[in-house]
Structures are given as C-alpha cells and as structure tokens.
Coordinates of N, CA and C in Angstrom, one line a residue:
X1 N 82.0 128.6 76.0 CA 81.6 127.2 76.1 C 82.0 126.6 77.5
X2 N 81.1 126.0 78.2 CA 81.4 125.4 79.4 C 82.1 124.1 79.2
X3 N 83.2 123.9 80.0 CA 83.9 122.7 79.9 C 83.3 121.6 80.8
X4 N 83.2 120.4 80.3 CA 82.8 119.3 81.1 C 84.0 118.7 81.8
X5 N 84.1 118.9 83.1 CA 85.4 118.5 83.7 C 85.5 117.0 83.8
X6 N 84.5 116.3 83.6 CA 84.5 114.8 83.5 C 85.4 114.4 82.4
X7 N 85.3 115.2 81.3 CA 86.2 114.9 80.1 C 87.7 115.2 80.4
X8 N 87.9 116.2 81.2 CA 89.2 116.6 81.6 C 89.9 115.5 82.4
X9 N 89.2 115.0 83.5 CA 89.8 114.1 84.4 C 90.1 112.7 83.7
X10 N 89.4 112.4 82.6 CA 89.6 111.2 81.9 C 90.8 111.2 80.9
X11 N 91.5 112.4 80.9 CA 92.7 112.4 80.1 C 93.9 112.1 81.0
X12 N 93.6 111.5 82.2 CA 94.6 111.1 83.2 C 95.3 109.8 82.7
X13 N 96.6 109.9 82.6 CA 97.4 108.7 82.1 C 98.1 107.9 83.3
X14 N 97.8 108.3 84.5 CA 98.5 107.7 85.6 C 98.1 106.2 85.7
X15 N 99.2 105.4 85.8 CA 99.0 103.9 85.9 C 98.3 103.5 87.2
X16 N 98.6 104.2 88.3 CA 97.9 103.8 89.5 C 96.4 104.0 89.4
X17 N 96.0 105.0 88.7 CA 94.6 105.3 88.6 C 93.9 104.1 87.8
X18 N 94.5 103.7 86.7 CA 94.0 102.6 85.9 C 94.0 101.3 86.7
X19 N 95.0 101.1 87.4 CA 95.2 99.8 88.2 C 94.1 99.8 89.3
X20 N 93.9 100.9 90.0 CA 92.8 101.0 91.0 C 91.4 100.8 90.5
X21 N 91.2 101.4 89.3 CA 89.8 101.3 88.8 C 89.5 99.9 88.4
X22 N 90.5 99.2 87.7 CA 90.2 97.8 87.3 C 90.1 96.9 88.5
X23 N 91.1 96.9 89.3 CA 91.2 95.9 90.4 C 90.3 96.3 91.6
X24 N 90.6 97.5 92.2 CA 90.0 97.8 93.5 C 88.5 98.1 93.3
X25 N 88.2 98.7 92.2 CA 86.8 99.1 92.0 C 85.9 98.0 91.4
X26 N 86.5 97.2 90.5 CA 85.7 96.3 89.7 C 85.9 94.8 90.1
X27 N 87.1 94.4 90.1 CA 87.4 92.9 90.3 C 87.4 92.5 91.7
X28 N 88.1 93.3 92.6 CA 88.2 92.9 94.0 C 86.8 92.7 94.6
X29 N 85.9 93.7 94.5 CA 84.6 93.5 95.1 C 83.8 92.3 94.6
X30 N 84.0 91.9 93.3 CA 83.4 90.7 92.9 C 83.9 89.5 93.6
X31 N 85.2 89.4 93.8 CA 85.8 88.2 94.4 C 85.5 88.2 95.9
X32 N 85.6 89.3 96.6 CA 85.3 89.3 98.0 C 83.8 88.9 98.3
X33 N 82.9 89.4 97.4 CA 81.5 89.0 97.6 C 81.3 87.6 97.4
X34 N 81.9 87.0 96.4 CA 81.8 85.6 96.1 C 82.4 84.7 97.2
X35 N 83.6 85.2 97.7 CA 84.2 84.5 98.8 C 83.3 84.4 100.0
X36 N 82.6 85.4 100.4 CA 81.6 85.4 101.5 C 80.5 84.4 101.2
X37 N 80.2 84.1 99.9 CA 79.1 83.2 99.6 C 79.6 81.9 99.2
X38 N 80.9 81.7 99.3 CA 81.5 80.4 98.9 C 81.3 80.1 97.4
X39 N 81.3 81.1 96.6 CA 81.1 81.0 95.1 C 82.5 81.4 94.5
X40 N 82.8 80.7 93.3 CA 84.1 81.0 92.7 C 84.0 81.4 91.3
X41 N 82.8 81.7 90.7 CA 82.6 81.9 89.3 C 83.4 83.0 88.7
X42 N 83.4 84.2 89.4 CA 84.2 85.3 88.9 C 85.7 85.1 88.9
X43 N 86.1 84.5 90.0 CA 87.6 84.3 90.1 C 88.0 83.2 89.1
X44 N 87.2 82.2 89.0 CA 87.6 81.1 88.0 C 87.6 81.7 86.6
X45 N 86.7 82.7 86.3 CA 86.7 83.3 85.0 C 88.0 84.1 84.8
X46 N 88.4 84.8 85.9 CA 89.6 85.6 85.9 C 90.9 84.7 85.6
X47 N 90.9 83.6 86.3 CA 92.0 82.6 86.1 C 92.0 82.1 84.6
X48 N 90.9 81.9 84.1 CA 90.8 81.4 82.7 C 91.3 82.5 81.7
X49 N 90.9 83.7 82.0 CA 91.4 84.8 81.2 C 92.9 84.9 81.2
X50 N 93.5 84.7 82.4 CA 95.0 84.8 82.5 C 95.6 83.6 81.7
X51 N 95.0 82.5 81.7 CA 95.6 81.3 81.0 C 95.4 81.5 79.5
X52 N 94.2 81.8 79.1 CA 93.9 81.9 77.6 C 94.7 83.1 77.0
X53 N 94.7 84.2 77.7 CA 95.3 85.4 77.2 C 96.8 85.3 77.2
X54 N 97.4 84.7 78.2 CA 98.9 84.6 78.2 C 99.3 83.7 77.0
X55 N 98.5 82.7 76.7 CA 98.9 81.8 75.6 C 98.7 82.6 74.3
X56 N 97.6 83.3 74.1 CA 97.4 84.0 72.9 C 98.5 85.1 72.7
X57 N 98.8 85.8 73.7 CA 99.8 86.9 73.6 C 101.2 86.3 73.4
X58 N 101.5 85.1 74.0 CA 102.7 84.5 73.8 C 102.9 84.1 72.3
X59 N 101.8 83.7 71.7 CA 101.8 83.3 70.2 C 102.1 84.5 69.4
X60 N 101.5 85.7 69.7 CA 101.8 86.9 69.0 C 103.3 87.3 69.1
X61 N 103.8 87.2 70.3 CA 105.2 87.5 70.5 C 106.1 86.5 69.8
X62 N 105.8 85.2 70.0 CA 106.7 84.1 69.5 C 106.7 84.2 67.9
X63 N 105.7 84.6 67.3 CA 105.7 84.7 65.8 C 106.7 85.8 65.4
X64 N 106.9 86.8 66.2 CA 107.9 87.8 65.8 C 109.3 87.5 66.3
X65 N 109.3 86.9 67.5 CA 110.6 86.7 68.2 C 110.6 85.2 68.7
X66 N 111.0 84.3 67.8 CA 110.9 82.9 68.2 C 111.8 82.5 69.4
X67 N 112.8 83.3 69.7 CA 113.6 83.0 70.8 C 113.2 83.7 72.1
X68 N 112.0 84.2 72.1 CA 111.5 85.0 73.3 C 111.6 84.2 74.6
X69 N 111.8 84.9 75.7 CA 111.8 84.3 77.0 C 110.4 84.4 77.7
X70 N 109.5 85.0 77.0 CA 108.1 85.1 77.6 C 107.5 83.7 77.6
X71 N 106.7 83.4 78.6 CA 106.1 82.1 78.7 C 104.6 82.2 78.6
X72 N 104.0 81.0 78.5 CA 102.5 80.9 78.6 C 102.2 80.3 79.9
X73 N 101.2 80.8 80.6 CA 100.8 80.4 81.9 C 99.8 79.3 81.9
X74 N 100.1 78.2 82.5 CA 99.1 77.1 82.7 C 99.1 76.6 84.1
X75 N 97.9 76.6 84.7 CA 97.8 76.1 86.1 C 96.6 75.1 86.1
X76 N 96.9 73.8 86.3 CA 96.0 72.8 86.1 C 94.9 72.7 87.1
X77 N 95.2 73.0 88.4 CA 94.3 72.8 89.5 C 93.6 74.1 89.7
X78 N 92.5 74.1 90.5 CA 91.7 75.3 90.8 C 92.4 76.1 91.9
X79 N 92.3 77.4 91.7 CA 92.8 78.4 92.7 C 91.6 79.1 93.3
X80 N 91.7 79.4 94.6 CA 90.6 80.0 95.3 C 91.1 81.4 95.8
X81 N 90.3 82.4 95.6 CA 90.6 83.8 96.0 C 90.6 83.9 97.6
X82 N 91.7 84.5 98.1 CA 91.8 84.7 99.5 C 91.9 86.2 99.9
X83 N 92.7 87.0 99.2 CA 92.9 88.4 99.6 C 93.6 89.1 98.4
X84 N 93.8 90.4 98.5 CA 94.5 91.1 97.5 C 94.9 92.5 98.0
X85 N 95.9 93.0 97.3 CA 96.4 94.3 97.7 C 97.1 95.0 96.5
X86 N 96.9 96.3 96.4 CA 97.5 97.1 95.4 C 98.7 97.8 96.0
X87 N 99.7 98.1 95.1 CA 100.9 98.9 95.4 C 101.6 98.5 96.7
X88 N 102.0 97.2 96.8 CA 102.6 96.6 97.9 C 104.1 96.9 97.8
X89 N 104.6 97.6 98.8 CA 106.0 98.0 98.8 C 106.9 97.0 99.5
X90 N 108.1 96.7 98.9 CA 109.0 95.8 99.5 C 109.6 96.2 100.8
X91 N 109.7 97.6 101.0 CA 110.1 98.1 102.3 C 109.2 97.6 103.4
X92 N 107.9 97.6 103.1 CA 107.0 97.2 104.2 C 107.0 95.7 104.4
X93 N 107.2 94.9 103.3 CA 107.3 93.5 103.5 C 108.6 93.2 104.4
X94 N 109.7 93.8 104.0 CA 110.9 93.5 104.8 C 110.8 94.0 106.3
X95 N 110.1 95.1 106.5 CA 109.8 95.6 107.8 C 109.0 94.5 108.6
X96 N 108.1 93.9 108.0 CA 107.3 92.8 108.6 C 108.2 91.7 109.0
X97 N 109.1 91.3 108.1 CA 110.0 90.2 108.3 C 111.0 90.5 109.5
X98 N 111.4 91.7 109.6 CA 112.3 92.1 110.7 C 111.6 92.1 112.0
X99 N 110.4 92.7 112.0 CA 109.6 92.8 113.2 C 109.2 91.4 113.8
X100 N 108.9 90.5 112.9 CA 108.5 89.2 113.4 C 109.6 88.1 113.2
X101 N 110.8 88.7 113.0 CA 112.0 87.8 113.1 C 111.9 86.6 112.2
X102 N 111.5 86.9 110.9 CA 111.5 85.8 109.9 C 112.9 85.8 109.3
X103 N 113.8 85.0 109.9 CA 115.2 85.0 109.7 C 115.6 84.5 108.3
X104 N 114.8 83.7 107.7 CA 115.1 83.1 106.4 C 115.1 84.2 105.3
X105 N 114.5 85.3 105.5 CA 114.4 86.4 104.5 C 115.6 87.4 104.8
X106 N 116.4 87.6 103.8 CA 117.5 88.6 103.9 C 116.9 89.9 103.7
X107 N 116.9 90.7 104.8 CA 116.3 92.1 104.7 C 117.3 93.2 104.7
X108 N 118.6 92.8 104.5 CA 119.7 93.8 104.5 C 119.5 94.9 103.5
X109 N 119.0 94.5 102.3 CA 118.8 95.5 101.3 C 117.3 95.7 100.9
X110 N 116.8 96.9 101.1 CA 115.5 97.2 100.8 C 115.5 98.4 99.9
X111 N 114.8 98.3 98.7 CA 114.7 99.4 97.8 C 113.2 99.8 97.7
X112 N 113.0 100.7 96.7 CA 111.6 101.2 96.6 C 110.8 100.4 95.6
X113 N 111.2 99.1 95.4 CA 110.4 98.3 94.5 C 109.0 98.1 95.0
X114 N 108.0 98.2 94.1 CA 106.6 98.1 94.5 C 105.9 97.1 93.5
X115 N 105.1 96.3 94.1 CA 104.2 95.4 93.3 C 102.9 96.0 93.1
X116 N 102.6 96.3 91.8 CA 101.4 97.1 91.5 C 100.1 96.4 92.0
X117 N 100.0 95.1 91.8 CA 98.8 94.3 92.2 C 99.3 93.0 92.7
X118 N 98.9 92.5 93.9 CA 99.2 91.2 94.4 C 97.8 90.5 94.7
X119 N 97.5 89.4 94.1 CA 96.3 88.6 94.4 C 96.8 87.4 95.1
X120 N 96.2 87.2 96.3 CA 96.6 86.0 97.1 C 95.5 85.0 96.9
X121 N 95.9 83.8 96.6 CA 94.9 82.7 96.5 C 95.5 81.4 97.1
X122 N 94.6 80.4 97.2 CA 95.0 79.1 97.7 C 94.7 78.0 96.7
X123 N 95.5 76.9 96.7 CA 95.1 75.8 96.0 C 94.2 74.8 96.9
X124 N 93.9 73.7 96.4 CA 93.0 72.8 97.1 C 93.6 72.2 98.4
X125 N 95.0 72.3 98.4 CA 95.7 71.8 99.6 C 96.0 72.9 100.6
X126 N 95.4 74.1 100.4 CA 95.6 75.3 101.2 C 97.0 75.9 101.1
X127 N 97.7 75.6 100.1 CA 99.0 76.2 99.8 C 98.7 77.6 99.2
X128 N 99.4 78.6 99.7 CA 99.2 80.0 99.2 C 100.0 80.3 98.0
X129 N 99.4 80.9 97.0 CA 100.0 81.4 95.8 C 99.8 82.9 95.7
X130 N 100.7 83.6 95.1 CA 100.5 85.0 94.8 C 100.6 85.2 93.3
X131 N 99.6 86.0 92.7 CA 99.7 86.4 91.3 C 100.0 87.9 91.4
X132 N 101.2 88.2 90.8 CA 101.7 89.5 90.9 C 101.7 90.2 89.5
X133 N 101.2 91.4 89.4 CA 101.1 92.2 88.2 C 102.0 93.4 88.2
X134 N 102.8 93.6 87.2 CA 103.4 94.8 86.9 C 102.5 95.5 85.8
X135 N 102.0 96.7 86.1 CA 101.0 97.3 85.3 C 101.6 98.4 84.5
X136 N 101.4 98.4 83.2 CA 101.7 99.5 82.3 C 100.5 99.9 81.5
X137 N 100.4 101.2 81.2 CA 99.3 101.7 80.4 C 99.9 102.3 79.1
X138 N 100.3 103.6 79.3 CA 100.8 104.4 78.2 C 102.3 104.4 78.1
X139 N 103.0 103.8 79.1 CA 104.5 103.7 79.0 C 104.8 102.2 78.7
X140 N 106.1 102.0 78.4 CA 106.6 100.7 77.9 C 107.0 99.8 79.1
X141 N 106.9 98.6 78.9 CA 107.3 97.6 79.8 C 108.9 97.6 79.8
X142 N 109.5 97.6 81.0 CA 110.9 97.7 81.2 C 111.5 96.4 81.8
X143 N 112.5 95.9 81.2 CA 113.1 94.7 81.7 C 113.7 94.8 83.1
X144 N 114.2 96.0 83.3 CA 114.9 96.3 84.6 C 113.9 96.1 85.8
X145 N 112.6 96.6 85.6 CA 111.6 96.5 86.6 C 111.3 95.0 86.9
X146 N 111.1 94.3 85.8 CA 110.7 92.8 85.9 C 111.8 92.1 86.6
X147 N 113.1 92.3 86.3 CA 114.2 91.6 86.9 C 114.3 91.9 88.4
X148 N 114.1 93.1 88.7 CA 114.2 93.5 90.2 C 113.0 92.8 90.9
X149 N 111.8 92.9 90.4 CA 110.7 92.2 91.0 C 110.9 90.7 91.2
X150 N 111.4 90.1 90.1 CA 111.6 88.7 90.1 C 112.6 88.2 91.1
X151 N 113.7 88.9 91.3 CA 114.7 88.6 92.3 C 114.1 88.6 93.7
X152 N 113.2 89.6 93.9 CA 112.6 89.7 95.3 C 111.5 88.6 95.5
X153 N 110.8 88.3 94.4 CA 109.8 87.2 94.5 C 110.5 85.9 94.8
X154 N 111.6 85.7 94.2 CA 112.4 84.4 94.5 C 112.9 84.4 95.9
X155 N 113.3 85.6 96.5 CA 113.8 85.7 97.8 C 112.7 85.3 98.8
X156 N 111.5 85.6 98.6 CA 110.4 85.3 99.5 C 109.8 83.9 99.3
X157 N 110.0 83.4 98.1 CA 109.4 82.1 97.7 C 109.7 81.0 98.7
X158 N 108.6 80.2 99.0 CA 108.7 79.1 100.0 C 108.9 79.5 101.4
X159 N 108.9 80.9 101.6 CA 109.0 81.4 103.0 C 107.8 82.1 103.4
X160 N 107.4 83.1 102.5 CA 106.2 83.9 102.8 C 105.0 83.4 102.0
X161 N 105.2 82.6 101.0 CA 104.2 82.0 100.2 C 104.7 80.7 99.5
X162 N 103.8 79.9 99.0 CA 104.2 78.6 98.4 C 104.6 78.7 97.0
X163 N 104.1 79.7 96.3 CA 104.4 79.8 94.9 C 104.0 81.2 94.4
X164 N 104.7 81.7 93.3 CA 104.3 83.0 92.7 C 104.2 82.9 91.2
X165 N 103.4 83.8 90.7 CA 103.1 83.8 89.2 C 103.2 85.2 88.8
X166 N 104.1 85.5 87.9 CA 104.5 86.9 87.6 C 103.9 87.3 86.2
X167 N 103.1 88.4 86.2 CA 102.5 88.8 85.0 C 102.8 90.3 84.7
X168 N 102.8 90.7 83.5 CA 102.9 92.1 83.1 C 101.6 92.4 82.3
X169 N 100.9 93.4 82.7 CA 99.7 93.9 82.1 C 100.0 95.2 81.3
X170 N 100.0 95.1 80.0 CA 100.4 96.1 79.1 C 99.3 96.5 78.1
X171 N 99.6 97.6 77.3 CA 98.6 98.0 76.3 C 98.6 97.1 75.1
X172 N 97.5 97.1 74.4 CA 97.4 96.4 73.2 C 98.5 96.8 72.2
X173 N 98.7 98.1 72.1 CA 99.7 98.7 71.2 C 101.1 98.2 71.6
X174 N 101.4 98.2 72.9 CA 102.7 97.8 73.3 C 103.0 96.3 73.0
X175 N 102.0 95.5 73.0 CA 102.2 94.1 72.6 C 102.5 94.0 71.1
X176 N 101.7 94.7 70.3 CA 101.7 94.5 68.9 C 102.8 95.3 68.1
X177 N 103.2 96.4 68.8 CA 104.1 97.3 68.1 C 105.5 97.5 68.7
X178 N 105.7 96.7 69.8 CA 107.0 96.8 70.5 C 108.1 96.4 69.6
X179 N 109.1 97.2 69.6 CA 110.3 97.0 68.7 C 111.3 96.2 69.5
X180 N 111.4 94.9 69.3 CA 112.4 94.0 69.9 C 112.3 93.9 71.4
X181 N 111.2 94.4 72.0 CA 111.1 94.4 73.4 C 111.1 92.9 73.9
X182 N 110.5 92.0 73.2 CA 110.3 90.7 73.7 C 111.4 89.7 73.1
X183 N 112.3 90.3 72.3 CA 113.4 89.4 71.8 C 114.2 88.8 73.0
X184 N 114.4 87.5 72.9 CA 115.1 86.8 74.0 C 116.4 87.4 74.3
X185 N 117.1 88.0 73.4 CA 118.5 88.5 73.6 C 118.4 89.9 74.3
X186 N 117.2 90.5 74.2 CA 117.0 91.8 74.8 C 116.3 91.9 76.1
X187 N 115.1 91.2 76.1 CA 114.2 91.5 77.3 C 114.7 90.9 78.6
X188 N 115.4 89.8 78.6 CA 115.8 89.2 79.9 C 117.2 89.5 80.3
X189 N 117.8 90.6 79.8 CA 119.1 91.0 80.3 C 119.1 91.6 81.6
X190 N 119.3 90.8 82.6 CA 119.2 91.3 84.0 C 120.6 91.6 84.6
X191 N 120.8 92.5 85.5 CA 122.1 92.7 86.2 C 122.6 91.4 86.8
X192 N 123.9 91.3 86.8 CA 124.5 90.1 87.5 C 124.1 88.8 87.0
X193 N 123.7 88.8 85.7 CA 123.4 87.5 85.0 C 122.2 86.8 85.6
X194 N 121.3 87.6 86.3 CA 120.1 87.0 86.9 C 119.2 86.5 85.8
X195 N 118.7 85.3 85.9 CA 117.7 84.8 84.9 C 116.3 84.7 85.5
X196 N 115.4 85.3 84.8 CA 114.0 85.3 85.3 C 113.5 83.9 85.5
X197 N 113.1 83.6 86.8 CA 112.6 82.3 87.2 C 111.1 82.3 87.2
X198 N 110.6 81.1 86.9 CA 109.1 80.9 86.8 C 108.5 81.5 85.6
X199 N 109.2 82.3 84.8 CA 108.7 82.9 83.6 C 108.0 84.2 83.9
X200 N 107.8 84.9 82.8 CA 106.9 86.1 82.8 C 105.8 85.9 81.8
X201 N 104.6 86.3 82.2 CA 103.4 86.1 81.4 C 102.8 87.4 81.0
X202 N 102.3 87.5 79.8 CA 101.9 88.8 79.3 C 100.3 88.8 79.1
X203 N 99.7 89.8 79.7 CA 98.3 90.0 79.4 C 98.1 91.5 79.0
X204 N 97.1 91.8 78.3 CA 96.9 93.2 77.9 C 95.6 93.7 78.4
X205 N 95.4 95.0 78.4 CA 94.2 95.7 78.8 C 93.0 95.2 77.9
X206 N 93.3 94.8 76.7 CA 92.3 94.3 75.8 C 91.7 93.0 76.4
X207 N 92.5 92.2 77.1 CA 92.0 91.0 77.7 C 91.0 91.2 78.8
X208 N 91.0 92.4 79.3 CA 90.1 92.7 80.4 C 89.0 93.8 80.0
X209 N 88.9 93.9 78.6 CA 88.0 95.0 78.1 C 86.6 94.8 78.6
X210 N 86.1 93.6 78.8 CA 84.7 93.5 79.2 C 84.4 94.1 80.6
X211 N 85.5 94.2 81.4 CA 85.3 94.9 82.7 C 85.4 96.4 82.6
X212 N 86.0 96.9 81.6 CA 86.3 98.3 81.5 C 85.1 99.1 80.9
X213 N 84.1 99.3 81.8 CA 82.8 99.9 81.4 C 82.7 101.3 82.0
X214 N 81.9 102.1 81.4 CA 81.5 103.4 82.0 C 80.8 103.1 83.4
X215 N 80.9 104.0 84.4 CA 81.6 105.3 84.2 C 83.1 105.3 84.6
X216 N 83.6 104.2 85.0 CA 85.0 104.2 85.5 C 86.0 104.2 84.3
X217 N 85.5 103.7 83.1 CA 86.3 103.8 81.9 C 85.5 104.4 80.8
X218 N 86.1 105.3 80.1 CA 85.4 106.0 79.0 C 86.2 105.7 77.7
X219 N 85.6 106.2 76.6 CA 86.3 106.1 75.3 C 87.6 106.9 75.4
X220 N 87.6 108.0 76.1 CA 88.8 108.8 76.2 C 90.0 108.0 76.9
X221 N 89.6 107.3 77.9 CA 90.7 106.6 78.7 C 91.6 105.7 77.9
X222 N 91.0 105.1 76.9 CA 91.7 104.0 76.2 C 92.4 104.5 74.9
X223 N 92.4 105.9 74.7 CA 93.1 106.4 73.5 C 93.8 107.7 73.8
X224 N 94.9 107.6 74.6 CA 95.7 108.7 75.0 C 97.1 108.7 74.5
X225 N 97.8 109.7 74.7 CA 99.2 109.8 74.1 C 100.2 109.1 75.1
X226 N 101.2 108.5 74.5 CA 102.3 107.9 75.2 C 103.1 109.0 76.0
X227 N 103.3 110.2 75.3 CA 104.0 111.3 75.9 C 103.2 112.6 75.5
X228 N 103.3 113.6 76.4 CA 102.7 114.9 76.2 C 103.8 115.9 76.6
X229 N 103.8 117.0 75.8 CA 104.8 118.1 76.1 C 104.2 119.2 77.0
X230 N 105.0 120.1 77.5 CA 104.5 121.2 78.3 C 103.5 122.1 77.6
X231 N 103.7 122.2 76.3 CA 102.8 123.1 75.6 C 101.5 122.4 75.1
X232 N 101.3 121.2 75.6 CA 100.0 120.5 75.3 C 100.0 119.6 74.1
X233 N 101.1 119.6 73.3 CA 101.2 118.7 72.2 C 101.4 117.3 72.6
X234 N 100.8 116.3 71.9 CA 101.0 114.9 72.2 C 101.7 114.2 71.1
X235 N 102.4 113.2 71.4 CA 103.1 112.4 70.4 C 102.8 110.9 70.6
X236 N 102.7 110.1 69.6 CA 102.5 108.7 69.7 C 101.2 108.3 70.4
X237 N 100.1 108.6 69.8 CA 98.8 108.1 70.5 C 98.9 106.6 70.6
X238 N 98.6 106.1 71.8 CA 98.7 104.7 72.1 C 97.3 104.2 72.4
X239 N 96.9 103.0 71.9 CA 95.6 102.5 72.2 C 95.8 101.4 73.3
X240 N 95.1 101.6 74.3 CA 95.1 100.7 75.5 C 94.5 99.4 75.1
X241 N 93.4 99.4 74.3 CA 92.8 98.2 73.8 C 92.6 98.3 72.3
X242 N 92.3 97.2 71.7 CA 92.1 97.2 70.2 C 91.0 98.1 69.8
X243 N 91.2 99.1 69.0 CA 90.2 100.0 68.6 C 89.5 99.7 67.3
X244 N 89.7 98.5 66.8 CA 89.0 98.1 65.6 C 87.6 97.6 65.9

C-alpha cells in the first residue's frame, strides 16, 4: 500500500508549525493587505474575537476556580494593525537596545525567552500597543513561561511601546480539562514574588477554528496525542478544538 506522505506530515505536533500556519500564512496576509487599502475589517474582527473569547474562556475558568488570576480583556477604542513578527527573541531586542543606546532598558540579563507571536498596532492617538501570544498546542501552559515573559514585557513598557496585552493560546482540551492550572493559588506563583501585571487572557484554538481550513489545517492536525513514545504508542489524545 502506498503511503500518502501528506498524512504523515500532518501528524506534526510542533507548536511553531501551528503558529506559523495560523498567523504567517492566514492572518498576517489579511491584515497587511487591508492595511495597504486602508481597510480594517479583518483586524477589527480579530480584536473582537480576542475580547469575546477571553471573556467566554474566563467564565469557564472562573466557574471552576473562583479565585483565578486570569482576566477578561476589554479594549474600548479601536486598534489599527501596523506590523507583526513571530518568534521574537529577547536577546535580539536587548541587542537592539544596546546598539542604539536605549539606556532606560536594563540589558544586563538576557535569556532565551521568546515571544511566539507579537502583533503591533496603534490606537487613534498613534500610541503603539503590542499583543503578545504564548502559543500552546498539545503541551500544557506553564506558569513559569508566562511569569518570565511578563517581567520582560513590564521592563520594556512605556519605553519600547505604550502598552502591552498578554495572551495565551491553548487547546480546547487544556482549557476544559486542566487540573488546577488556573487556580489562583497555583497559576501565578512566580519567582521572587513577582505578580503578573496587566493580567493574562486566555484564547483557544477553537476560537480561531474558522481560519483553520484545508490545506493548511486538516482533521488530523486537531486530534493528536499530547505525548508519544519511541515505539510509536501515544497517550492522552488531545483535541485542539471542540470535536463535537
């Protein structure tokens, strides 16, 4: 029997692959095209998805964990798309600050922290905002990553940009089946008593399901295992989106 290698490659669980397909292949081209035409419909729709979904997902979490530190995102004014970048490394941001002598930024410590997706936008007063996503697919959201990112975002705030909005993009299953992940006593335990500032907002792949169409997303892509062993066995099949 001849194997269809297209089926093979769609068993890929790599988060960078999912991030690139959703943002670089589907969403970014829409926004850049509209920017050239001075149209905002697709980006406005994206902002509405973030607001509506973060509230809906907050309610799911809050019903289980009333003391959760997760927030719901509301932004009253319009935001306009300006630019975007995937996999932005803090080392490179700090190198820029050193090169151009932006002295307000402390660049003494640089680690390998990376922002999976950064969307740059402006408000009506031309103030710059960044919407930052930590992307998870078949792995779990980790507090340590969010804390590390948040501390760095605070360090750059009001120096490199005027405001930041911090999101985690996770699987449908991770939202609904997480065991105590969003409990206020558990999730925001950061080193050195750091408290997450500006909040963390939760969206899921299910919230972007209408963009996840063939050929870049197949039925296989959204129903893979959380872990696989060397002998090929999988455990804990996780649904990226609601399969009902």
